[in-house]
mmCIF file of C-alpha atoms in Angstrom:
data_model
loop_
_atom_site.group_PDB
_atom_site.id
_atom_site.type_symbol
_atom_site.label_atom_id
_atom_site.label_comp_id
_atom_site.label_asym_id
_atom_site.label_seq_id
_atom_site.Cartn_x
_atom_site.Cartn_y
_atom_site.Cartn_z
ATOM 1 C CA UNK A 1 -21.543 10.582 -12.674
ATOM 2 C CA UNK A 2 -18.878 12.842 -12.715
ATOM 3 C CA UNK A 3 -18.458 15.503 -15.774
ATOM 4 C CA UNK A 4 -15.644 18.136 -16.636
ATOM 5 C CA UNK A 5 -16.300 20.735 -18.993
ATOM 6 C CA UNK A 6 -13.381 22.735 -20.769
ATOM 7 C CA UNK A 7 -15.747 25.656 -22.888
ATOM 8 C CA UNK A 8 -12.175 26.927 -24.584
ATOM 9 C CA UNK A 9 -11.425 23.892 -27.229
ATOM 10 C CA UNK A 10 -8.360 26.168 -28.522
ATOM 11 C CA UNK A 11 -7.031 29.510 -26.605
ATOM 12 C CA UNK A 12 -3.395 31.478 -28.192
ATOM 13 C CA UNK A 13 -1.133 34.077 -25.427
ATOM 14 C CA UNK A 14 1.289 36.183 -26.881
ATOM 15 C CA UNK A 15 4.879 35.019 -25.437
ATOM 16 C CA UNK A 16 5.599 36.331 -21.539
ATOM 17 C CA UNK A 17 1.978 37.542 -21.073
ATOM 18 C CA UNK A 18 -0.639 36.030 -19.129
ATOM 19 C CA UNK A 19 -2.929 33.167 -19.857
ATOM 20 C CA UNK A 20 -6.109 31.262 -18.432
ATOM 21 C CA UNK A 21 -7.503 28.098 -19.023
ATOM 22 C CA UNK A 22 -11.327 27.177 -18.001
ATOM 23 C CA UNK A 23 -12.681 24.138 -16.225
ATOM 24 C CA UNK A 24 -15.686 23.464 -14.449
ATOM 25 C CA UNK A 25 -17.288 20.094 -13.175
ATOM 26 C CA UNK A 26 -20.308 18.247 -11.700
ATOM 27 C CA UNK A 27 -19.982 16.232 -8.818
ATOM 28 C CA UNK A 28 -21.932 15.206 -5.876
ATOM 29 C CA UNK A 29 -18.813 14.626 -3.610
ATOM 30 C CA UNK A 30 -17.187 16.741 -1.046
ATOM 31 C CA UNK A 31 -13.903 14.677 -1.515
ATOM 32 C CA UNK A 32 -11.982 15.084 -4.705
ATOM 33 C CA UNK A 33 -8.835 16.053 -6.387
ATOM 34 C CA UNK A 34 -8.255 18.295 -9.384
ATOM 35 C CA UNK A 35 -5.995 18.257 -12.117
ATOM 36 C CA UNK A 36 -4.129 20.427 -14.862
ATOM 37 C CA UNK A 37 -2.325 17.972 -17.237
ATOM 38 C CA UNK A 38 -0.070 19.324 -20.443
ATOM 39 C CA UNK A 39 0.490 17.331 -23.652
ATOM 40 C CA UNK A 40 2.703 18.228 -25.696
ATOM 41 C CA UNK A 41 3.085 17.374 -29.332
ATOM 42 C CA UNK A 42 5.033 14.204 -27.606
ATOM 43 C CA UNK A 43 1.994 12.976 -26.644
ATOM 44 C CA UNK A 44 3.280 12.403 -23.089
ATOM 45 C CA UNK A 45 1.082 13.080 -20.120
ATOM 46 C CA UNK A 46 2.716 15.679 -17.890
ATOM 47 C CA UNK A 47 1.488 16.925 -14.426
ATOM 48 C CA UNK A 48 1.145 20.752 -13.834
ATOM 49 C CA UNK A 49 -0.734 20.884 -10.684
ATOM 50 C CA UNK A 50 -3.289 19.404 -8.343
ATOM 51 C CA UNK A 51 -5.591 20.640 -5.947
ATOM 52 C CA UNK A 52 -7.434 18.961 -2.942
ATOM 53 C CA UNK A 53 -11.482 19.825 -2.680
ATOM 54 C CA UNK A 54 -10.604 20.480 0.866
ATOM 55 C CA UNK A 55 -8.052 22.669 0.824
ATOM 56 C CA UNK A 56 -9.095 26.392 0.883
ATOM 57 C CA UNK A 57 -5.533 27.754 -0.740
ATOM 58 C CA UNK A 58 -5.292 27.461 -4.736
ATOM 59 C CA UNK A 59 -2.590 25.773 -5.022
ATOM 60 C CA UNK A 60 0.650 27.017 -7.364
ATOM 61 C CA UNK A 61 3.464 25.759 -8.914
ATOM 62 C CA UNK A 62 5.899 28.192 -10.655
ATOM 63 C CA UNK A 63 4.249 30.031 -12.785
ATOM 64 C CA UNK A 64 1.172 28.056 -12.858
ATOM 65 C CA UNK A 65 -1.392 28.538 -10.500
ATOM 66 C CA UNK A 66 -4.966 27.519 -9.608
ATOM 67 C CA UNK A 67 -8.207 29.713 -9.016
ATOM 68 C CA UNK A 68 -10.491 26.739 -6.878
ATOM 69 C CA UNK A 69 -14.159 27.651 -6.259
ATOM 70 C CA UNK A 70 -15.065 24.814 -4.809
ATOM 71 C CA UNK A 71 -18.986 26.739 -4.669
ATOM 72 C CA UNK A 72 -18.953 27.346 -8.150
ATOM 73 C CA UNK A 73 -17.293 24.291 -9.123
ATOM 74 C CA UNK A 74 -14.800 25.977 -11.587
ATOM 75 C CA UNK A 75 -11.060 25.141 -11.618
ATOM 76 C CA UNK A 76 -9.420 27.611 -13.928
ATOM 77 C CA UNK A 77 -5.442 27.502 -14.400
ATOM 78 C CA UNK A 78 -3.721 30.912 -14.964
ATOM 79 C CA UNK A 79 0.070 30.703 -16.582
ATOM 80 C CA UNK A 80 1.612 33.449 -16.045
ATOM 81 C CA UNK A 81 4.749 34.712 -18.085
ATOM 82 C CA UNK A 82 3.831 32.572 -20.964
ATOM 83 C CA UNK A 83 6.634 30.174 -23.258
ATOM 84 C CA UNK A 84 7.130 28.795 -26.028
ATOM 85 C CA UNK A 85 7.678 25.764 -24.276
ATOM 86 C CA UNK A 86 4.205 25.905 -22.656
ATOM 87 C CA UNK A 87 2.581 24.986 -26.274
ATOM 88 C CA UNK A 88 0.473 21.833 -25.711
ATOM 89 C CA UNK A 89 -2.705 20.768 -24.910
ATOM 90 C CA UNK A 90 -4.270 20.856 -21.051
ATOM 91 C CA UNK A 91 -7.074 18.718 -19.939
ATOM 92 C CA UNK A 92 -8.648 19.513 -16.974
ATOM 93 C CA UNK A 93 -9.059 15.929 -14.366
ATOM 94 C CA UNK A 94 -11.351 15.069 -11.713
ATOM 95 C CA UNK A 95 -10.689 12.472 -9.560
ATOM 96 C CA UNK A 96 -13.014 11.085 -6.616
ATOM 97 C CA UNK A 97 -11.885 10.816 -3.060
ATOM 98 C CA UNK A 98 -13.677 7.556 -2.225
ATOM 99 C CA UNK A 99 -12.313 4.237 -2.355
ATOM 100 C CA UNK A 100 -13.142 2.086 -5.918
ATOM 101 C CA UNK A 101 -13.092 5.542 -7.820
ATOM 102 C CA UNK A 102 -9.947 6.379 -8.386
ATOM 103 C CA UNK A 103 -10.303 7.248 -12.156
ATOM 104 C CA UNK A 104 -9.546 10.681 -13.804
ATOM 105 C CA UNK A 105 -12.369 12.165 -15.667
ATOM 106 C CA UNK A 106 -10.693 13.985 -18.408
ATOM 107 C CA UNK A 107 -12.201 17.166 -19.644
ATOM 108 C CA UNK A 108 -12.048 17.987 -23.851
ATOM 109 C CA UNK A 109 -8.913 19.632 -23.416
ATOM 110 C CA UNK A 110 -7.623 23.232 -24.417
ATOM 111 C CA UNK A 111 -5.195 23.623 -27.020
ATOM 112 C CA UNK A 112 -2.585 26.354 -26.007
ATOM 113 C CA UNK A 113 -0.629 28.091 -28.563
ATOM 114 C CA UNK A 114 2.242 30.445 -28.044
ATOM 115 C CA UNK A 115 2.892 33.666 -30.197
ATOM 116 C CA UNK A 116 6.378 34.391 -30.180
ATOM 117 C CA UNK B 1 15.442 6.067 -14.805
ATOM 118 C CA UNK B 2 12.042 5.842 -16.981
ATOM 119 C CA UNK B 3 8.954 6.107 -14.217
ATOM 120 C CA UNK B 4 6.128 4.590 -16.571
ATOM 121 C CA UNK B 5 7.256 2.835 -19.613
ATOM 122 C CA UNK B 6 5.026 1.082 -22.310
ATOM 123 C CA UNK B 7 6.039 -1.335 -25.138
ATOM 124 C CA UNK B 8 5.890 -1.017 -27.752
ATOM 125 C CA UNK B 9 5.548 2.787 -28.540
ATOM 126 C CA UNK B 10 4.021 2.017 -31.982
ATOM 127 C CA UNK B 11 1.288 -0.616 -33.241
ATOM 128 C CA UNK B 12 0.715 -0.958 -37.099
ATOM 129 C CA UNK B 13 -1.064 -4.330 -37.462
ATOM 130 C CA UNK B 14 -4.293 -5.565 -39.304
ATOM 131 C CA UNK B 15 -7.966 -5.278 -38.294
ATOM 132 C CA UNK B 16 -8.434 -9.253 -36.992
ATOM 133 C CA UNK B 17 -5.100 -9.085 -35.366
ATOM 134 C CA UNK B 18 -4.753 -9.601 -31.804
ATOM 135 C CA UNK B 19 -2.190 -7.663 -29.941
ATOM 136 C CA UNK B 20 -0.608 -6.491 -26.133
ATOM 137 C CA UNK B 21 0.737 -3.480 -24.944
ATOM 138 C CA UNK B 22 2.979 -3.777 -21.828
ATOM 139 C CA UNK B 23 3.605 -1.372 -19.071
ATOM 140 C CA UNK B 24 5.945 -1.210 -16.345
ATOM 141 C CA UNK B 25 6.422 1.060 -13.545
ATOM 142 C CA UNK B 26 8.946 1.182 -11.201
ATOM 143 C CA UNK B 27 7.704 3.763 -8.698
ATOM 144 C CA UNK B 28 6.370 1.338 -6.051
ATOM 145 C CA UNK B 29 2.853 2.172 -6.967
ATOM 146 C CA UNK B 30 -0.037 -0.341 -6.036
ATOM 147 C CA UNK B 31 -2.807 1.299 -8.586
ATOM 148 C CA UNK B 32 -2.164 0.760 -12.669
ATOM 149 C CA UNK B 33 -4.338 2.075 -14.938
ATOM 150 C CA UNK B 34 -5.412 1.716 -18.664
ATOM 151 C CA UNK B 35 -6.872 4.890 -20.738
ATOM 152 C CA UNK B 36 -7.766 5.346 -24.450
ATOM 153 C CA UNK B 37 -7.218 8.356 -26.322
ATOM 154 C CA UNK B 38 -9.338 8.970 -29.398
ATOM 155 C CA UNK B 39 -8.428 10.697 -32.511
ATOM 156 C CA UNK B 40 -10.278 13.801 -30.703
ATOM 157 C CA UNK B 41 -7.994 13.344 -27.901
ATOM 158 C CA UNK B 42 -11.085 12.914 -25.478
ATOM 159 C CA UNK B 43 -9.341 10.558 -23.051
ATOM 160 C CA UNK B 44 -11.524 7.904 -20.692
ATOM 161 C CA UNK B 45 -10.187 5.206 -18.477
ATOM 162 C CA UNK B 46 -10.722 1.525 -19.652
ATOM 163 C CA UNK B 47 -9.268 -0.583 -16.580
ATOM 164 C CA UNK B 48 -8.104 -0.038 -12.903
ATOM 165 C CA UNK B 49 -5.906 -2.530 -11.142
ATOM 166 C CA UNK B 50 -4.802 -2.321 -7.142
ATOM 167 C CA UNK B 51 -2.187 -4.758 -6.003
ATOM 168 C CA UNK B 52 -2.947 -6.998 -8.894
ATOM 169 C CA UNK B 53 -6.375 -6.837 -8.387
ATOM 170 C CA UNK B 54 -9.508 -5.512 -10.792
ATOM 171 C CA UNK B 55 -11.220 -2.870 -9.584
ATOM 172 C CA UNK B 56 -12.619 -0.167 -12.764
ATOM 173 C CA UNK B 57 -13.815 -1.947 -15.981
ATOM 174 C CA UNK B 58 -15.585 1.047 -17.867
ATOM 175 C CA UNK B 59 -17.689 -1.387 -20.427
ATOM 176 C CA UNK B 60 -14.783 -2.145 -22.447
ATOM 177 C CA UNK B 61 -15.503 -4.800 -24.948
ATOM 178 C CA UNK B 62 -14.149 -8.114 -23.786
ATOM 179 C CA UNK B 63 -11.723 -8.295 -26.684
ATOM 180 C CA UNK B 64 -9.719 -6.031 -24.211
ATOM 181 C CA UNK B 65 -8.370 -8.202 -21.455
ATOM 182 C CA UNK B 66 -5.754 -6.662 -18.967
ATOM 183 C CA UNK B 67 -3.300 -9.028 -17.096
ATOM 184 C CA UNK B 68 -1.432 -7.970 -14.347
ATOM 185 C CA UNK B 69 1.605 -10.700 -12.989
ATOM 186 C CA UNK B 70 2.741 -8.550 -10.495
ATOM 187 C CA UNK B 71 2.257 -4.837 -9.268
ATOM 188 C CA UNK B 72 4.543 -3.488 -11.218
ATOM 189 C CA UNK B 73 2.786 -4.584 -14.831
ATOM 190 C CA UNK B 74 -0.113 -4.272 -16.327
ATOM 191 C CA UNK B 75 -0.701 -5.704 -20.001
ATOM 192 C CA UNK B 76 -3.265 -4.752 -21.700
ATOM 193 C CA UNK B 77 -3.816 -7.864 -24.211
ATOM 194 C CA UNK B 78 -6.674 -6.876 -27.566
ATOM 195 C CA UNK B 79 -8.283 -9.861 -29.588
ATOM 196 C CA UNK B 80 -9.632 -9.648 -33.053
ATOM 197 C CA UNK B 81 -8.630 -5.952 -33.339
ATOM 198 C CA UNK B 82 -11.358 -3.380 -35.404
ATOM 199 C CA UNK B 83 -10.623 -0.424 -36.992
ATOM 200 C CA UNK B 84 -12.391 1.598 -34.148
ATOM 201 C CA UNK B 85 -9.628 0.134 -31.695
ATOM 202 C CA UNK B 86 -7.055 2.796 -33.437
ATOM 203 C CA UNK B 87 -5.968 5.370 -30.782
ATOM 204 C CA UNK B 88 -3.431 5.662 -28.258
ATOM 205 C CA UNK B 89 -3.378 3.819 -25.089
ATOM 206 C CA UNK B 90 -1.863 5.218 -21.954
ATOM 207 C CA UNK B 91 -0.998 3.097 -18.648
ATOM 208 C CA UNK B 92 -0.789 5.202 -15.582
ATOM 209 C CA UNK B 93 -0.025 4.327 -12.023
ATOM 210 C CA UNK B 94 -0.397 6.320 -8.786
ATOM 211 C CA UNK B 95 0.218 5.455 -4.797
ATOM 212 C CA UNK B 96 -3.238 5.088 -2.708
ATOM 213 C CA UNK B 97 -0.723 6.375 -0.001
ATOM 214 C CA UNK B 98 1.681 8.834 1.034
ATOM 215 C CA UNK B 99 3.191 11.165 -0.627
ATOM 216 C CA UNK B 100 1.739 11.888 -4.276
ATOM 217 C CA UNK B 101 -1.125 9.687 -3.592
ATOM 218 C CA UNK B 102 -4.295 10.228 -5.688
ATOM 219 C CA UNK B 103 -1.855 11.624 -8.397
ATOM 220 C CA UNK B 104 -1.816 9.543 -11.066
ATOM 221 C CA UNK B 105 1.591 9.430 -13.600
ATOM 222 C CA UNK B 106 1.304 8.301 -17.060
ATOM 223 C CA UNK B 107 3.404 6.173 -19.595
ATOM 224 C CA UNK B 108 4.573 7.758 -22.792
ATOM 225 C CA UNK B 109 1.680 6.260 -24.392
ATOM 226 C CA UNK B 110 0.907 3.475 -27.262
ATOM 227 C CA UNK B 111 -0.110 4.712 -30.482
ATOM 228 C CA UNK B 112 -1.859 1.369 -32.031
ATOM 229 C CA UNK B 113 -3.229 1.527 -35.530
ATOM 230 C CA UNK B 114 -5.402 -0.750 -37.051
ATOM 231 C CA UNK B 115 -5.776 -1.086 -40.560
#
């Protein structure tokens, strides 16, 4: 079975300063797809960024972006130029590339705060 | 516009109760998903349903019972509710196709508790 491990249960980044968040997982595939989600205190389940096991780039989005080692099996997101708005928690997702497993495995999460 | 919506947004009811939660999604997605959120926000899938179809039950207790009339829904119906059944269920959908496939986009979420 699949496992995600987030070793950072709370982490704090002073405002506009740079931030990263630690994942690793345990998998016997070679197909997958990674995960950052955010929730904020509204509870709802936003998408920051994904990454495909067989893609070599780490993938960005803004000022998130993704350090992949597939080798390692580590998945770390770095925010960079850290806001207030960015307060939430992140869990970390694996998701198998076969067919019949398309569940997320959810990591413990990492709550984020923001010091102004 | 809403992508994933779930009714109602809040459950108060007794322990004995039974219960649904509806979601709808209107993004053309054949996949629908169930998850349960504990009070340590450690979140695990419950159900999985493609075009209508089961295909993930994680050994949820059978007083859960998911119903889906059409791709677009999937209820999530709970008999004889416990105390333990308090948390927050998301529903989540994602394409097995295309664009965005293997993503998965969640519902704002139920927060059900059982007293």
């Amino acid at each position: 079975a699949q496992t995600v491990t987030q070793s950072q249960p709370e982490m704090s980044v002073q405002e506009a300063e740079t931030v990263t968040l630690s994942c690793t997982y345990d998998t016997s595939e070679s197909d997958y797809y990674l995960f950052w989600y955010k929730q904020p205190p509204s509870r709802q389940m936003i998408l920051v960024i994904r990454q495909e096991a067989y893609k070599q780039q780490n993938a960005t989005e803004n000022r998130f972006s993704v350090n992949f080692q597939k080798a390692a099996k580590s998945f770390s997101l770095k925010i960079s130029d850290s806001q207030l708005g960015d307060a939430a928690m992140y869990f970390c997702a694996y998701r198998g590339g076969r067919l019949g497993n398309e569940k997320l495995t959810f990591g413990t999460g990492t709550r984020l705060t923001i010091i102004p | 516009d809403t992508a994933v919506s779930q009714t109602p947004k809040y459950l108060v009811t007794q322990m004995g109760n039974d219960k649904s939660i509806k979601c709808e999604q209107n993004l053309g997605h054949d996949t629908m998903y169930w998850y349960k959120q504990d009070s340590k926000k450690f979140l695990k899938i419950m159900f999985s349903y493609n075009n209508k179809e089961l295909i993930i039950n994680e050994t949820v207790p059978n007083r859960f019972s998911p119903k889906s009339p059409d791709k677009a829904h999937l209820n999530l119906h709970i008999n004889s509710l416990e105390l333990g059944d308090s948390a927050v269920y998301f529903c989540a959908s994602s394409p097995t196709s295309g664009r965005g496939s293997k993503t998965q986009y969640f519902g704002p979420g139920t927060r059900l508790l059982v007293l």
